[in-house]
Amino acid sequence: MKKIQIITLFPEMFSGVLNSSMMWKAQQCNAVEFRIINLRDFGIGPRQQVDDTPYGGGDGMLLMPKPLFAAIKDGKNYDFNAKVVLMTPKGERWKQSTARKWADDSNSYIFVCGRYEGYDERILTLVDKQVSVGDYVLTGGELPAMTVIDSIVRLIPGVLGGENSAAIESFSDGKTLEFPQYTRPEVFKDMKVPEILLSGNHAEIAKWRQENSFKAK
Ligand code: ADE
């Protein structure tokens, strides 16, 4: 079973996402196990401090190396083979093909959610991969980690209902995008479902879908 651990200062952010819908189902069918590591538990001193000001001056606070090293060690104690993934806008852009690879491999992962204005560079010595979800900056790595984890877990064999649904959807071959789809009713506010989809002619439908797979503007 794939083990996914998440190091965060905001464990409560994950409870809704990991305990609903597909993420919940994936745990129920033993496809994945989630473990949240609260970085605050490894904070220093009576106030469990996790951040401090940068050497050389500058705005903001950086996550200190000591609590992060201890939190990652805790994750490795639980699963010593786990790969350490740092969520950061400087990372490699996350792609569907990588989600597919990580869903299919037998690795377990520890996701480190960066926070505040950054982290002490020395934590990179423990990191196997830096991942970004896009060229924009979020307040922390929590939302990116949820995005990446969702994209992996839904592809673990047995998690999605129809095994075909992941195969035919957008980006799965890295090129084609999903075709337009319709459900009941046939006419809604004067908008009709394309006739061909009602025809029952599977070859023609497949052709129409192929021709109508394109990117939204
Ligand atoms: N943390 C803040 N912004 C991020 C991004 N775009 N991707 C990954 N982690 C982040």
mmCIF file with all atom_site columns, N, CA and C and ligand atoms in Angstrom, residues 86-91 114 131-142 144-145, ligand 1:
data_model
loop_
_atom_site.group_PDB
_atom_site.id
_atom_site.type_symbol
_atom_site.label_atom_id
_atom_site.label_alt_id
_atom_site.label_comp_id
_atom_site.label_asym_id
_atom_site.label_entity_id
_atom_site.label_seq_id
_atom_site.pdbx_PDB_ins_code
_atom_site.Cartn_x
_atom_site.Cartn_y
_atom_site.Cartn_z
_atom_site.occupancy
_atom_site.B_iso_or_equiv
_atom_site.pdbx_formal_charge
_atom_site.auth_seq_id
_atom_site.auth_comp_id
_atom_site.auth_asym_id
_atom_site.auth_atom_id
_atom_site.pdbx_PDB_model_num
ATOM   1  N N  . LEU A 1 86  ? 9.424  18.354 -1.743  1.00 0.00 ? 86  LEU A N  1
ATOM   2  C CA . LEU A 1 86  ? 9.191  19.705 -1.213  1.00 0.00 ? 86  LEU A CA 1
ATOM   3  C C  . LEU A 1 86  ? 8.302  20.484 -2.177  1.00 0.00 ? 86  LEU A C  1
ATOM   4  N N  . MET A 1 87  ? 7.195  21.007 -1.656  1.00 0.00 ? 87  MET A N  1
ATOM   5  C CA . MET A 1 87  ? 6.322  21.836 -2.473  1.00 0.00 ? 87  MET A CA 1
ATOM   6  C C  . MET A 1 87  ? 6.877  23.256 -2.463  1.00 0.00 ? 87  MET A C  1
ATOM   7  N N  . THR A 1 88  ? 7.233  23.746 -3.635  1.00 0.00 ? 88  THR A N  1
ATOM   8  C CA . THR A 1 88  ? 7.809  25.094 -3.742  1.00 0.00 ? 88  THR A CA 1
ATOM   9  C C  . THR A 1 88  ? 7.585  25.626 -5.160  1.00 0.00 ? 88  THR A C  1
ATOM   10 N N  . PRO A 1 89  ? 7.318  26.945 -5.271  1.00 0.00 ? 89  PRO A N  1
ATOM   11 C CA . PRO A 1 89  ? 7.145  27.501 -6.621  1.00 0.00 ? 89  PRO A CA 1
ATOM   12 C C  . PRO A 1 89  ? 8.408  27.386 -7.475  1.00 0.00 ? 89  PRO A C  1
ATOM   13 N N  . LYS A 1 90  ? 9.566  27.102 -6.831  1.00 0.00 ? 90  LYS A N  1
ATOM   14 C CA . LYS A 1 90  ? 10.808 26.922 -7.601  1.00 0.00 ? 90  LYS A CA 1
ATOM   15 C C  . LYS A 1 90  ? 10.938 25.519 -8.193  1.00 0.00 ? 90  LYS A C  1
ATOM   16 N N  . GLY A 1 91  ? 10.011 24.638 -7.826  1.00 0.00 ? 91  GLY A N  1
ATOM   17 C CA . GLY A 1 91  ? 10.150 23.233 -8.216  1.00 0.00 ? 91  GLY A CA 1
ATOM   18 C C  . GLY A 1 91  ? 9.816  22.975 -9.668  1.00 0.00 ? 91  GLY A C  1
ATOM   19 N N  . GLY A 1 114 ? 5.986  23.906 2.413   1.00 0.00 ? 114 GLY A N  1
ATOM   20 C CA . GLY A 1 114 ? 6.684  25.121 2.823   1.00 0.00 ? 114 GLY A CA 1
ATOM   21 C C  . GLY A 1 114 ? 5.669  26.139 3.313   1.00 0.00 ? 114 GLY A C  1
ATOM   22 N N  . VAL A 1 131 ? 8.691  20.251 -6.225  1.00 0.00 ? 131 VAL A N  1
ATOM   23 C CA . VAL A 1 131 ? 7.549  20.279 -7.149  1.00 0.00 ? 131 VAL A CA 1
ATOM   24 C C  . VAL A 1 131 ? 6.791  21.595 -7.016  1.00 0.00 ? 131 VAL A C  1
ATOM   25 N N  . SER A 1 132 ? 6.435  22.161 -8.175  1.00 0.00 ? 132 SER A N  1
ATOM   26 C CA . SER A 1 132 ? 5.575  23.348 -8.232  1.00 0.00 ? 132 SER A CA 1
ATOM   27 C C  . SER A 1 132 ? 4.295  22.977 -8.968  1.00 0.00 ? 132 SER A C  1
ATOM   28 N N  . VAL A 1 133 ? 3.187  23.602 -8.579  1.00 0.00 ? 133 VAL A N  1
ATOM   29 C CA . VAL A 1 133 ? 1.936  23.335 -9.306  1.00 0.00 ? 133 VAL A CA 1
ATOM   30 C C  . VAL A 1 133 ? 1.675  24.403 -10.366 1.00 0.00 ? 133 VAL A C  1
ATOM   31 N N  . GLY A 1 134 ? 2.517  25.406 -10.446 1.00 0.00 ? 134 GLY A N  1
ATOM   32 C CA . GLY A 1 134 ? 2.306  26.424 -11.475 1.00 0.00 ? 134 GLY A CA 1
ATOM   33 C C  . GLY A 1 134 ? 3.089  27.676 -11.154 1.00 0.00 ? 134 GLY A C  1
ATOM   34 N N  . ASP A 1 135 ? 3.140  28.552 -12.130 1.00 0.00 ? 135 ASP A N  1
ATOM   35 C CA . ASP A 1 135 ? 3.946  29.764 -11.967 1.00 0.00 ? 135 ASP A CA 1
ATOM   36 C C  . ASP A 1 135 ? 3.168  30.857 -11.246 1.00 0.00 ? 135 ASP A C  1
ATOM   37 N N  . TYR A 1 136 ? 2.847  30.586 -10.016 1.00 0.00 ? 136 TYR A N  1
ATOM   38 C CA . TYR A 1 136 ? 2.214  31.572 -9.146  1.00 0.00 ? 136 TYR A CA 1
ATOM   39 C C  . TYR A 1 136 ? 2.585  31.176 -7.722  1.00 0.00 ? 136 TYR A C  1
ATOM   40 N N  . VAL A 1 137 ? 2.476  32.125 -6.818  1.00 0.00 ? 137 VAL A N  1
ATOM   41 C CA . VAL A 1 137 ? 2.920  31.859 -5.452  1.00 0.00 ? 137 VAL A CA 1
ATOM   42 C C  . VAL A 1 137 ? 1.729  31.808 -4.510  1.00 0.00 ? 137 VAL A C  1
ATOM   43 N N  . LEU A 1 138 ? 1.596  30.698 -3.824  1.00 0.00 ? 138 LEU A N  1
ATOM   44 C CA . LEU A 1 138 ? 0.539  30.545 -2.819  1.00 0.00 ? 138 LEU A CA 1
ATOM   45 C C  . LEU A 1 138 ? 1.143  30.790 -1.439  1.00 0.00 ? 138 LEU A C  1
ATOM   46 N N  . THR A 1 139 ? 0.272  30.914 -0.449  1.00 0.00 ? 139 THR A N  1
ATOM   47 C CA . THR A 1 139 ? 0.735  31.222 0.906   1.00 0.00 ? 139 THR A CA 1
ATOM   48 C C  . THR A 1 139 ? 1.548  30.080 1.495   1.00 0.00 ? 139 THR A C  1
ATOM   49 N N  . GLY A 1 140 ? 1.269  28.882 1.045   1.00 0.00 ? 140 GLY A N  1
ATOM   50 C CA . GLY A 1 140 ? 1.986  27.738 1.581   1.00 0.00 ? 140 GLY A CA 1
ATOM   51 C C  . GLY A 1 140 ? 1.866  26.556 0.637   1.00 0.00 ? 140 GLY A C  1
ATOM   52 N N  . GLY A 1 141 ? 2.537  25.479 0.988   1.00 0.00 ? 141 GLY A N  1
ATOM   53 C CA . GLY A 1 141 ? 2.542  24.305 0.128   1.00 0.00 ? 141 GLY A CA 1
ATOM   54 C C  . GLY A 1 141 ? 1.347  23.382 0.323   1.00 0.00 ? 141 GLY A C  1
ATOM   55 N N  . GLU A 1 142 ? 0.419  23.759 1.208   1.00 0.00 ? 142 GLU A N  1
ATOM   56 C CA . GLU A 1 142 ? -0.688 22.842 1.512   1.00 0.00 ? 142 GLU A CA 1
ATOM   57 C C  . GLU A 1 142 ? -1.590 22.591 0.299   1.00 0.00 ? 142 GLU A C  1
ATOM   58 N N  . PRO A 1 144 ? -0.962 23.159 -2.931  1.00 0.00 ? 144 PRO A N  1
ATOM   59 C CA . PRO A 1 144 ? -0.225 22.395 -3.931  1.00 0.00 ? 144 PRO A CA 1
ATOM   60 C C  . PRO A 1 144 ? -0.088 20.906 -3.561  1.00 0.00 ? 144 PRO A C  1
ATOM   61 N N  . ALA A 1 145 ? 0.206  20.609 -2.297  1.00 0.00 ? 145 ALA A N  1
ATOM   62 C CA . ALA A 1 145 ? 0.364  19.200 -1.901  1.00 0.00 ? 145 ALA A CA 1
ATOM   63 C C  . ALA A 1 145 ? -0.957 18.447 -2.122  1.00 0.00 ? 145 ALA A C  1
HETATM 64 N N1 . ADE B 2 .   ? 4.113  26.981 -2.458  1.00 0.00 ? 1   ADE B N1 1
HETATM 65 C C1 . ADE B 2 .   ? 3.730  28.237 -2.763  1.00 0.00 ? 1   ADE B C1 1
HETATM 66 N N2 . ADE B 2 .   ? 3.419  28.352 -4.049  1.00 0.00 ? 1   ADE B N2 1
HETATM 67 C C2 . ADE B 2 .   ? 3.615  27.118 -4.617  1.00 0.00 ? 1   ADE B C2 1
HETATM 68 C C3 . ADE B 2 .   ? 3.473  26.596 -5.924  1.00 0.00 ? 1   ADE B C3 1
HETATM 69 N N3 . ADE B 2 .   ? 3.072  27.337 -6.942  1.00 0.00 ? 1   ADE B N3 1
HETATM 70 N N4 . ADE B 2 .   ? 3.761  25.288 -6.100  1.00 0.00 ? 1   ADE B N4 1
HETATM 71 C C4 . ADE B 2 .   ? 4.184  24.521 -5.078  1.00 0.00 ? 1   ADE B C4 1
HETATM 72 N N5 . ADE B 2 .   ? 4.345  24.970 -3.835  1.00 0.00 ? 1   ADE B N5 1
HETATM 73 C C5 . ADE B 2 .   ? 4.060  26.253 -3.591  1.00 0.00 ? 1   ADE B C5 1
#
